[in-house]
Amino acid sequence: MRTSGLDGVVAAETVLSHVDGEAGRLILRGHELRELVRGGATFEQAAALLWQDFAVEGGDAARILAGLGAARLRAHELVATLLDACGPELGPVEGLRVGLGLLADAEAMPHHLLVCGALPVFAAALLRRAEGLAPLRPDPALGTAADFLRLLRGAPAPASEVRALDAYLVTIADHGMNASTFAARVVASTRAGLISAALAGLCALKGPLHGGAPGPVLDMLDAIGDAARIAPWLAAEIAAGRRLMGFGHRIYRVRDPRADVLKEVVASLRGASNRIAFAEEVERAALALLAERQPGRRLDTNVEFYTALLLEALAIPRAAFTAIFAIGRAAGWCAHILEQERGGRIIRPLSAYVGPEPGPRHAA
Ligand code: ACO
């Protein structure tokens, strides 16, 4: 076993989600992800599943919708302070980092609702500010997906786009012991509190090897440009020792099931089909190249590849992709934090010391 990435180490028992990397399945609390998304599950319904038995309103999507609406209004009260604190040099995720830092441990509102309500409000305000626009007041009667798109655009989104964003938020709501969830559970295990633990999750998500990849996927498609350049462009990337964004996964040895779920959703959006055809050509060429260069590794398409196309089809700026990922994944972080707080011991592994032993040093 390689110790550097904790491959194969079981860090917690969970009832929340199961990633079957050999079969390419993702199960959320006894439900196949594919079925949940095809059945039109909303973000609030996914949160209800994940929070059941861990939060008083868990299991009740209507109560969660109301609770998140109230949380968005509370977060709106902090938006002016957030915008004052964030200079234009901060990107959207860095802004969210500041925003979660503004939430007090003494807040009376349940912290899982507060965190999940605050992220879309803060993200929309930061993104609007980058366009020179003032923040808008949340509508507590709407679901998270509909209100986020409204807060971002200043006008209600069509139902098809709300459904597509809901499908995305459900798809990425939880995914076993991924790096950000692990980071959140480590902090939760010290009893530092849900807000601090969720902030740890956000910081881990930000990296390009985890939740920071979809923007670079679009950069890659743009850089390739047209079909004739696909093969030479990809080969040059690999030859330069760079990774192809949107491919490879620690657990999946087959195609990430979330990629297909999202591809179906993108295909349902009008005007998105041309880019899909090109992306599919890139995908085919990338998989062939990776199979040739890494024959023992079984690298396949991951969730970020079609995330990029979906969020682009929703006209969300690519700099915001990781922030939108955080809005969905926050439901999973909160569930894991509550599960960890309920019974887990402090997470405190060992390290293998490979440094020098104490003793006299001899000058060369
Ligand atoms: N392109 C090219 N080569 C790759 C890729 C890739 N996308 N992914 C893995 N490899 C290669 C590595 O270079 C490595 O080769 P080496 O052993 O010769 O150094 C080998 O395959 C194994 O790579 P590992 O880093 O051990 O794979 P690991 O399981 O640790 O990493 C990861 C998984 C981080 C997702 C990796 O595949 C990657 O960097 N992918 C690109 C970034 C990306 O798409 N991130 C989003 C992941 S999905 C998510 O987190 C939501």
Short mmCIF file of C-alpha atoms and ligand atoms in Angstrom, two decimals:
data_model
loop_
_atom_site.label_atom_id
_atom_site.label_comp_id
_atom_site.label_asym_id
_atom_site.label_seq_id
_atom_site.Cartn_x
_atom_site.Cartn_y
_atom_site.Cartn_z
CA MET A 1 0.00 0.00 0.00
CA ARG A 2 1.23 3.56 -0.78
CA THR A 3 1.18 5.65 2.40
CA SER A 4 1.41 9.04 0.70
CA GLY A 5 -2.26 9.16 -0.31
CA LEU A 6 -3.82 6.84 2.31
CA ASP A 7 -4.95 4.51 -0.53
CA GLY A 8 -7.21 1.77 0.74
CA VAL A 9 -7.40 3.12 4.31
CA VAL A 10 -10.90 3.05 5.87
CA ALA A 11 -11.13 6.30 7.89
CA ALA A 12 -14.75 6.07 9.12
CA GLU A 13 -17.93 4.03 9.04
CA THR A 14 -20.75 5.96 7.42
CA VAL A 15 -24.39 5.43 6.53
CA LEU A 16 -24.30 8.35 4.10
CA SER A 17 -22.86 7.25 0.78
CA HIS A 18 -21.00 4.42 -0.89
CA VAL A 19 -18.69 4.73 -3.86
CA ASP A 20 -18.30 1.39 -5.66
CA GLY A 21 -15.25 2.05 -7.77
CA GLU A 22 -15.21 -1.29 -9.59
CA ALA A 23 -18.88 -1.28 -10.59
CA GLY A 24 -19.08 2.50 -11.16
CA ARG A 25 -21.98 3.00 -8.75
CA LEU A 26 -22.74 5.76 -6.25
CA ILE A 27 -25.30 5.01 -3.54
CA LEU A 28 -26.72 7.79 -1.35
CA ARG A 29 -28.42 6.34 1.73
CA GLY A 30 -29.73 3.30 -0.11
CA HIS A 31 -30.61 5.13 -3.33
CA GLU A 32 -28.76 4.88 -6.64
CA LEU A 33 -27.65 8.38 -7.60
CA ARG A 34 -28.84 7.82 -11.19
CA GLU A 35 -32.37 7.05 -10.00
CA LEU A 36 -32.47 10.04 -7.67
CA VAL A 37 -31.49 12.41 -10.48
CA ARG A 38 -33.76 10.81 -13.07
CA GLY A 39 -36.59 11.07 -10.51
CA GLY A 40 -36.04 14.84 -10.39
CA ALA A 41 -34.70 15.06 -6.82
CA THR A 42 -34.02 18.59 -5.62
CA PHE A 43 -31.11 19.77 -3.49
CA GLU A 44 -33.44 19.98 -0.48
CA GLN A 45 -34.55 16.37 -1.04
CA ALA A 46 -30.93 15.22 -1.18
CA ALA A 47 -30.22 17.14 2.04
CA ALA A 48 -33.29 15.55 3.62
CA LEU A 49 -31.91 12.10 2.78
CA LEU A 50 -28.43 12.88 4.03
CA TRP A 51 -29.52 14.66 7.22
CA GLN A 52 -32.16 12.11 8.23
CA ASP A 53 -31.52 10.98 11.85
CA PHE A 54 -28.78 13.60 12.24
CA ALA A 55 -30.82 16.84 12.30
CA VAL A 56 -34.32 17.56 13.61
CA GLU A 57 -35.63 18.56 10.19
CA GLY A 58 -33.70 15.72 8.47
CA GLY A 59 -35.93 13.59 6.28
CA ASP A 60 -38.35 16.48 5.69
CA ALA A 61 -37.51 18.35 2.48
CA ALA A 62 -40.23 20.97 3.04
CA ARG A 63 -38.83 21.90 6.46
CA ILE A 64 -35.34 22.00 5.01
CA LEU A 65 -36.52 24.30 2.21
CA ALA A 66 -38.01 26.67 4.81
CA GLY A 67 -34.93 26.41 7.04
CA LEU A 68 -32.55 27.13 4.16
CA GLY A 69 -34.70 30.08 3.09
CA ALA A 70 -34.40 31.55 6.59
CA ALA A 71 -30.66 30.83 6.58
CA ARG A 72 -30.23 32.68 3.27
CA LEU A 73 -31.94 35.72 4.77
CA ARG A 74 -29.63 35.57 7.80
CA ALA A 75 -26.62 35.30 5.49
CA HIS A 76 -27.86 38.29 3.49
CA GLU A 77 -27.45 40.41 6.64
CA LEU A 78 -23.72 39.62 6.49
CA VAL A 79 -23.22 40.34 2.79
CA ALA A 80 -22.18 43.99 3.20
CA THR A 81 -19.51 42.97 5.74
CA LEU A 82 -18.36 40.19 3.42
CA LEU A 83 -18.02 42.48 0.41
CA ASP A 84 -16.13 45.05 2.50
CA ALA A 85 -13.75 42.35 3.70
CA CYS A 86 -13.06 40.87 0.25
CA GLY A 87 -10.91 42.83 -2.13
CA PRO A 88 -11.26 42.30 -5.89
CA GLU A 89 -8.09 40.17 -5.81
CA LEU A 90 -9.99 37.36 -4.04
CA GLY A 91 -11.60 34.73 -6.27
CA PRO A 92 -15.07 33.32 -5.49
CA VAL A 93 -13.87 30.41 -3.34
CA GLU A 94 -11.49 32.66 -1.44
CA GLY A 95 -14.47 34.93 -0.86
CA LEU A 96 -16.52 31.98 0.44
CA ARG A 97 -13.64 31.18 2.75
CA VAL A 98 -13.94 34.68 4.22
CA GLY A 99 -17.73 34.36 4.32
CA LEU A 100 -17.78 31.14 6.34
CA GLY A 101 -15.24 32.79 8.63
CA LEU A 102 -17.83 35.49 9.40
CA LEU A 103 -20.31 32.98 10.82
CA ALA A 104 -20.15 32.91 14.61
CA ASP A 105 -20.16 29.67 16.58
CA ALA A 106 -22.69 31.43 18.82
CA GLU A 107 -25.25 31.75 15.96
CA ALA A 108 -28.60 30.43 17.22
CA MET A 109 -29.70 29.01 13.87
CA PRO A 110 -28.73 25.33 13.30
CA HIS A 111 -25.29 25.54 11.79
CA HIS A 112 -25.87 23.02 8.99
CA LEU A 113 -28.73 25.20 7.71
CA LEU A 114 -26.68 28.35 8.17
CA VAL A 115 -23.69 27.02 6.20
CA CYS A 116 -25.83 25.61 3.37
CA GLY A 117 -27.90 28.80 3.22
CA ALA A 118 -24.91 31.12 3.37
CA LEU A 119 -22.84 29.62 0.55
CA PRO A 120 -25.28 30.41 -2.32
CA VAL A 121 -25.97 33.90 -0.96
CA PHE A 122 -22.28 34.73 -0.53
CA ALA A 123 -21.34 33.19 -3.89
CA ALA A 124 -24.02 35.14 -5.78
CA ALA A 125 -23.07 38.40 -4.04
CA LEU A 126 -19.36 37.93 -4.80
CA LEU A 127 -20.02 37.01 -8.43
CA ARG A 128 -22.36 39.97 -8.93
CA ARG A 129 -19.83 42.32 -7.35
CA ALA A 130 -17.23 41.09 -9.86
CA GLU A 131 -19.64 42.31 -12.59
CA GLY A 132 -20.16 45.65 -10.83
CA LEU A 133 -23.67 44.66 -9.64
CA ALA A 134 -25.24 45.05 -6.19
CA PRO A 135 -26.31 41.98 -4.20
CA LEU A 136 -29.98 40.99 -4.19
CA ARG A 137 -32.18 39.92 -1.27
CA PRO A 138 -32.85 36.16 -1.18
CA ASP A 139 -36.38 34.83 -1.69
CA PRO A 140 -36.91 32.38 1.19
CA ALA A 141 -39.85 30.71 -0.57
CA LEU A 142 -37.65 29.37 -3.38
CA GLY A 143 -35.46 26.29 -3.40
CA THR A 144 -31.68 26.71 -3.29
CA ALA A 145 -31.16 26.15 -7.04
CA ALA A 146 -33.89 28.57 -8.15
CA ASP A 147 -32.89 31.26 -5.66
CA PHE A 148 -29.19 30.99 -6.42
CA LEU A 149 -29.78 31.46 -10.17
CA ARG A 150 -32.12 34.38 -9.42
CA LEU A 151 -29.63 35.97 -7.02
CA LEU A 152 -26.89 35.57 -9.61
CA ARG A 153 -28.78 36.81 -12.66
CA GLY A 154 -31.27 39.24 -11.18
CA ALA A 155 -34.17 37.45 -12.89
CA PRO A 156 -35.94 34.12 -12.34
CA ALA A 157 -34.36 31.20 -14.22
CA PRO A 158 -36.42 28.98 -16.53
CA ALA A 159 -37.67 25.77 -14.88
CA SER A 160 -35.43 23.61 -17.12
CA GLU A 161 -32.33 25.43 -15.82
CA VAL A 162 -33.45 25.17 -12.19
CA ARG A 163 -33.96 21.41 -12.73
CA ALA A 164 -30.50 21.14 -14.29
CA LEU A 165 -28.83 22.96 -11.40
CA ASP A 166 -30.77 20.85 -8.89
CA ALA A 167 -29.59 17.72 -10.72
CA TYR A 168 -26.00 18.94 -10.46
CA LEU A 169 -26.27 19.83 -6.76
CA VAL A 170 -27.76 16.39 -6.00
CA THR A 171 -25.10 14.64 -8.09
CA ILE A 172 -22.25 16.16 -6.15
CA ALA A 173 -23.91 16.33 -2.71
CA ASP A 174 -21.90 13.48 -1.23
CA HIS A 175 -19.23 11.05 -2.32
CA GLY A 176 -17.77 8.84 0.38
CA MET A 177 -14.51 9.81 2.04
CA ASN A 178 -13.33 12.31 -0.58
CA ALA A 179 -10.56 14.72 0.43
CA SER A 180 -12.83 17.60 1.47
CA THR A 181 -15.18 15.37 3.46
CA PHE A 182 -12.21 13.79 5.19
CA ALA A 183 -10.82 17.23 6.04
CA ALA A 184 -14.22 18.24 7.43
CA ARG A 185 -14.45 15.05 9.50
CA VAL A 186 -10.94 15.53 10.92
CA VAL A 187 -11.86 19.00 12.15
CA ALA A 188 -15.27 17.81 13.40
CA SER A 189 -13.53 15.03 15.32
CA THR A 190 -11.80 17.65 17.49
CA ARG A 191 -15.26 19.11 18.36
CA ALA A 192 -14.24 22.44 16.80
CA GLY A 193 -17.81 22.93 15.56
CA LEU A 194 -19.68 22.53 12.29
CA ILE A 195 -18.76 25.90 10.79
CA SER A 196 -15.02 25.34 11.26
CA ALA A 197 -15.31 21.80 9.92
CA ALA A 198 -17.23 22.96 6.83
CA LEU A 199 -14.60 25.65 6.24
CA ALA A 200 -11.92 22.94 6.29
CA GLY A 201 -13.95 21.06 3.67
CA LEU A 202 -14.15 24.15 1.48
CA CYS A 203 -10.39 24.70 1.68
CA ALA A 204 -9.71 21.10 0.62
CA LEU A 205 -12.24 21.27 -2.21
CA LYS A 206 -10.52 24.25 -3.79
CA GLY A 207 -7.54 22.37 -5.23
CA PRO A 208 -7.40 21.37 -8.90
CA LEU A 209 -6.98 17.70 -7.99
CA HIS A 210 -10.38 17.79 -6.27
CA GLY A 211 -13.09 20.41 -6.90
CA GLY A 212 -11.01 22.90 -8.82
CA ALA A 213 -10.91 20.93 -12.08
CA PRO A 214 -14.03 21.91 -14.07
CA GLY A 215 -12.83 25.41 -14.97
CA PRO A 216 -9.57 23.96 -16.32
CA VAL A 217 -11.64 21.39 -18.30
CA LEU A 218 -13.21 24.26 -20.25
CA ASP A 219 -9.82 25.93 -20.60
CA MET A 220 -8.63 22.65 -22.14
CA LEU A 221 -11.56 22.46 -24.60
CA ASP A 222 -10.97 26.08 -25.57
CA ALA A 223 -7.23 25.55 -25.99
CA ILE A 224 -7.80 22.51 -28.22
CA GLY A 225 -10.20 24.58 -30.30
CA ASP A 226 -11.10 22.22 -33.14
CA ALA A 227 -11.23 18.51 -33.90
CA ALA A 228 -8.00 18.44 -35.93
CA ARG A 229 -5.99 19.60 -32.93
CA ILE A 230 -7.37 17.13 -30.37
CA ALA A 231 -4.80 14.32 -30.70
CA PRO A 232 -1.65 16.49 -30.93
CA TRP A 233 -2.81 18.81 -28.13
CA LEU A 234 -3.53 15.96 -25.71
CA ALA A 235 -0.29 14.17 -26.60
CA ALA A 236 1.69 17.36 -25.96
CA GLU A 237 0.05 17.78 -22.53
CA ILE A 238 0.95 14.24 -21.50
CA ALA A 239 4.47 14.60 -22.94
CA ALA A 240 4.91 17.76 -20.83
CA GLY A 241 3.99 15.70 -17.73
CA ARG A 242 0.66 17.50 -17.16
CA ARG A 243 -2.59 15.79 -16.17
CA LEU A 244 -5.66 15.86 -18.37
CA MET A 245 -8.36 17.62 -16.34
CA GLY A 246 -11.58 15.65 -15.92
CA PHE A 247 -9.92 12.23 -16.08
CA GLY A 248 -8.74 9.80 -13.41
CA HIS A 249 -10.07 9.09 -9.94
CA ARG A 250 -8.70 7.53 -6.78
CA ILE A 251 -11.65 5.15 -6.35
CA TYR A 252 -13.32 4.66 -9.74
CA ARG A 253 -11.61 2.13 -11.96
CA VAL A 254 -14.42 2.53 -14.48
CA ARG A 255 -16.32 5.58 -15.64
CA ASP A 256 -17.50 7.86 -12.82
CA PRO A 257 -21.30 7.32 -12.82
CA ARG A 258 -21.79 11.03 -12.12
CA ALA A 259 -20.27 11.85 -15.52
CA ASP A 260 -23.11 10.06 -17.35
CA VAL A 261 -25.79 11.49 -15.09
CA LEU A 262 -24.55 15.00 -15.81
CA LYS A 263 -24.13 14.32 -19.52
CA GLU A 264 -27.84 13.44 -19.71
CA VAL A 265 -28.68 16.68 -17.91
CA VAL A 266 -26.52 18.78 -20.25
CA ALA A 267 -28.15 17.13 -23.25
CA SER A 268 -31.56 18.21 -21.91
CA LEU A 269 -30.57 21.89 -22.07
CA ARG A 270 -31.25 23.72 -25.28
CA GLY A 271 -28.28 24.92 -27.28
CA ALA A 272 -25.74 22.79 -25.42
CA SER A 273 -25.46 19.97 -27.94
CA ASN A 274 -22.68 21.27 -30.22
CA ARG A 275 -20.21 21.57 -27.39
CA ILE A 276 -21.17 18.05 -26.20
CA ALA A 277 -20.27 16.52 -29.56
CA PHE A 278 -16.84 18.17 -29.46
CA ALA A 279 -16.34 17.23 -25.80
CA GLU A 280 -17.17 13.62 -26.62
CA GLU A 281 -14.47 13.59 -29.31
CA VAL A 282 -11.96 14.99 -26.82
CA GLU A 283 -13.08 12.42 -24.25
CA ARG A 284 -12.62 9.50 -26.66
CA ALA A 285 -9.16 10.66 -27.67
CA ALA A 286 -8.11 11.34 -24.06
CA LEU A 287 -9.25 7.90 -22.89
CA ALA A 288 -7.39 6.19 -25.72
CA LEU A 289 -4.23 8.15 -24.94
CA LEU A 290 -4.43 7.52 -21.18
CA ALA A 291 -5.00 3.79 -21.78
CA GLU A 292 -1.90 3.71 -23.98
CA ARG A 293 0.30 5.77 -21.60
CA GLN A 294 -0.95 4.26 -18.30
CA PRO A 295 -1.94 0.70 -19.31
CA GLY A 296 -2.08 -0.61 -15.72
CA ARG A 297 -3.97 2.35 -14.24
CA ARG A 298 -7.50 2.29 -15.79
CA LEU A 299 -8.04 6.03 -15.96
CA ASP A 300 -11.55 7.07 -17.02
CA THR A 301 -13.75 10.17 -17.20
CA ASN A 302 -14.60 11.79 -13.87
CA VAL A 303 -17.46 14.02 -12.74
CA GLU A 304 -15.64 17.24 -13.54
CA PHE A 305 -15.63 16.71 -17.30
CA TYR A 306 -19.41 17.04 -17.73
CA THR A 307 -19.74 19.40 -14.76
CA ALA A 308 -17.83 21.88 -16.87
CA LEU A 309 -20.27 21.55 -19.77
CA LEU A 310 -23.32 21.72 -17.55
CA LEU A 311 -22.27 24.84 -15.66
CA GLU A 312 -21.20 26.47 -18.91
CA ALA A 313 -24.63 25.71 -20.40
CA LEU A 314 -26.16 27.47 -17.36
CA ALA A 315 -24.06 30.55 -18.22
CA ILE A 316 -22.22 30.36 -14.92
CA PRO A 317 -18.78 32.01 -15.17
CA ARG A 318 -16.03 29.39 -15.05
CA ALA A 319 -14.27 31.13 -12.19
CA ALA A 320 -17.36 30.27 -10.13
CA PHE A 321 -17.47 26.52 -10.82
CA THR A 322 -15.74 25.43 -7.63
CA ALA A 323 -17.97 27.73 -5.58
CA ILE A 324 -21.06 26.04 -7.06
CA PHE A 325 -19.53 22.64 -6.27
CA ALA A 326 -19.19 23.81 -2.65
CA ILE A 327 -22.88 24.79 -2.52
CA GLY A 328 -23.87 21.19 -3.33
CA ARG A 329 -21.14 19.38 -1.41
CA ALA A 330 -21.94 21.39 1.73
CA ALA A 331 -24.99 19.13 2.26
CA GLY A 332 -22.65 16.13 2.40
CA TRP A 333 -20.04 17.88 4.56
CA CYS A 334 -22.73 18.80 7.09
CA ALA A 335 -24.09 15.25 7.18
CA HIS A 336 -20.60 13.81 7.71
CA ILE A 337 -19.78 16.39 10.37
CA LEU A 338 -22.99 15.57 12.26
CA GLU A 339 -22.28 11.85 11.91
CA GLN A 340 -18.70 12.32 13.10
CA GLU A 341 -19.77 14.47 16.06
CA ARG A 342 -22.32 11.88 17.09
CA GLY A 343 -19.95 9.10 17.84
CA GLY A 344 -16.51 9.40 16.36
CA ARG A 345 -13.30 9.63 18.33
CA ILE A 346 -10.69 12.24 17.50
CA ILE A 347 -9.02 11.32 14.19
CA ARG A 348 -5.36 11.03 15.00
CA PRO A 349 -3.35 8.69 12.75
CA LEU A 350 0.33 7.88 12.99
CA SER A 351 3.20 8.98 10.82
CA ALA A 352 6.20 6.85 9.93
CA TYR A 353 9.32 8.73 10.99
CA VAL A 354 12.01 8.54 8.31
CA GLY A 355 14.19 11.43 9.57
CA PRO A 356 17.55 11.22 11.31
CA GLU A 357 17.96 9.89 14.85
CA PRO A 358 19.36 12.28 17.50
CA GLY A 359 23.09 12.01 17.94
CA PRO A 360 26.38 13.79 17.27
CA ARG A 361 26.57 15.51 13.90
CA HIS A 362 29.82 15.21 12.01
CA ALA A 363 30.94 18.17 9.97
CA ALA A 364 31.83 17.20 6.40
N1 ACO B 1 -4.00 12.76 -16.75
C1 ACO B 1 -2.81 12.18 -16.94
N2 ACO B 1 -2.28 11.28 -16.10
C2 ACO B 1 -2.99 10.97 -15.01
C3 ACO B 1 -4.24 11.52 -14.75
C4 ACO B 1 -4.75 12.46 -15.67
N3 ACO B 1 -5.92 13.05 -15.49
N4 ACO B 1 -4.71 11.03 -13.60
C5 ACO B 1 -3.77 10.19 -13.13
N5 ACO B 1 -2.74 10.16 -13.99
C6 ACO B 1 -1.53 9.38 -13.86
C7 ACO B 1 -0.61 10.02 -12.83
O1 ACO B 1 0.27 10.93 -13.43
C8 ACO B 1 0.09 8.84 -12.24
O2 ACO B 1 1.15 8.46 -13.07
P1 ACO B 1 2.55 8.07 -12.39
O3 ACO B 1 2.24 6.92 -11.46
O4 ACO B 1 3.39 7.75 -13.57
O5 ACO B 1 2.96 9.30 -11.64
C9 ACO B 1 -0.95 7.71 -12.32
O6 ACO B 1 -1.88 8.10 -13.34
C10 ACO B 1 -1.68 7.56 -11.02
O7 ACO B 1 -1.99 8.81 -10.57
P2 ACO B 1 -2.30 9.11 -9.08
O8 ACO B 1 -1.96 10.52 -8.79
O9 ACO B 1 -1.79 8.02 -8.19
O10 ACO B 1 -3.86 9.00 -9.04
P3 ACO B 1 -4.67 9.41 -7.82
O11 ACO B 1 -5.67 8.36 -7.64
O12 ACO B 1 -3.83 9.74 -6.66
O13 ACO B 1 -5.30 10.79 -8.33
C11 ACO B 1 -6.69 12.33 -9.34
C12 ACO B 1 -6.59 10.95 -8.70
C13 ACO B 1 -6.11 13.39 -8.40
C14 ACO B 1 -8.15 12.66 -9.56
C15 ACO B 1 -5.93 12.34 -10.67
O14 ACO B 1 -6.47 11.36 -11.52
C16 ACO B 1 -5.89 13.68 -11.35
O15 ACO B 1 -5.03 14.50 -11.05
N6 ACO B 1 -6.85 13.96 -12.33
C17 ACO B 1 -6.88 15.23 -13.00
C18 ACO B 1 -7.58 16.30 -12.13
C19 ACO B 1 -9.07 16.04 -11.99
O16 ACO B 1 -9.76 15.68 -12.93
N7 ACO B 1 -9.57 16.26 -10.76
C20 ACO B 1 -10.98 16.06 -10.40
C21 ACO B 1 -11.16 14.75 -9.68
S1 ACO B 1 -12.85 14.38 -9.37
C22 ACO B 1 -13.20 15.16 -7.92
O17 ACO B 1 -12.40 15.27 -7.03
C23 ACO B 1 -14.53 15.74 -7.71
#
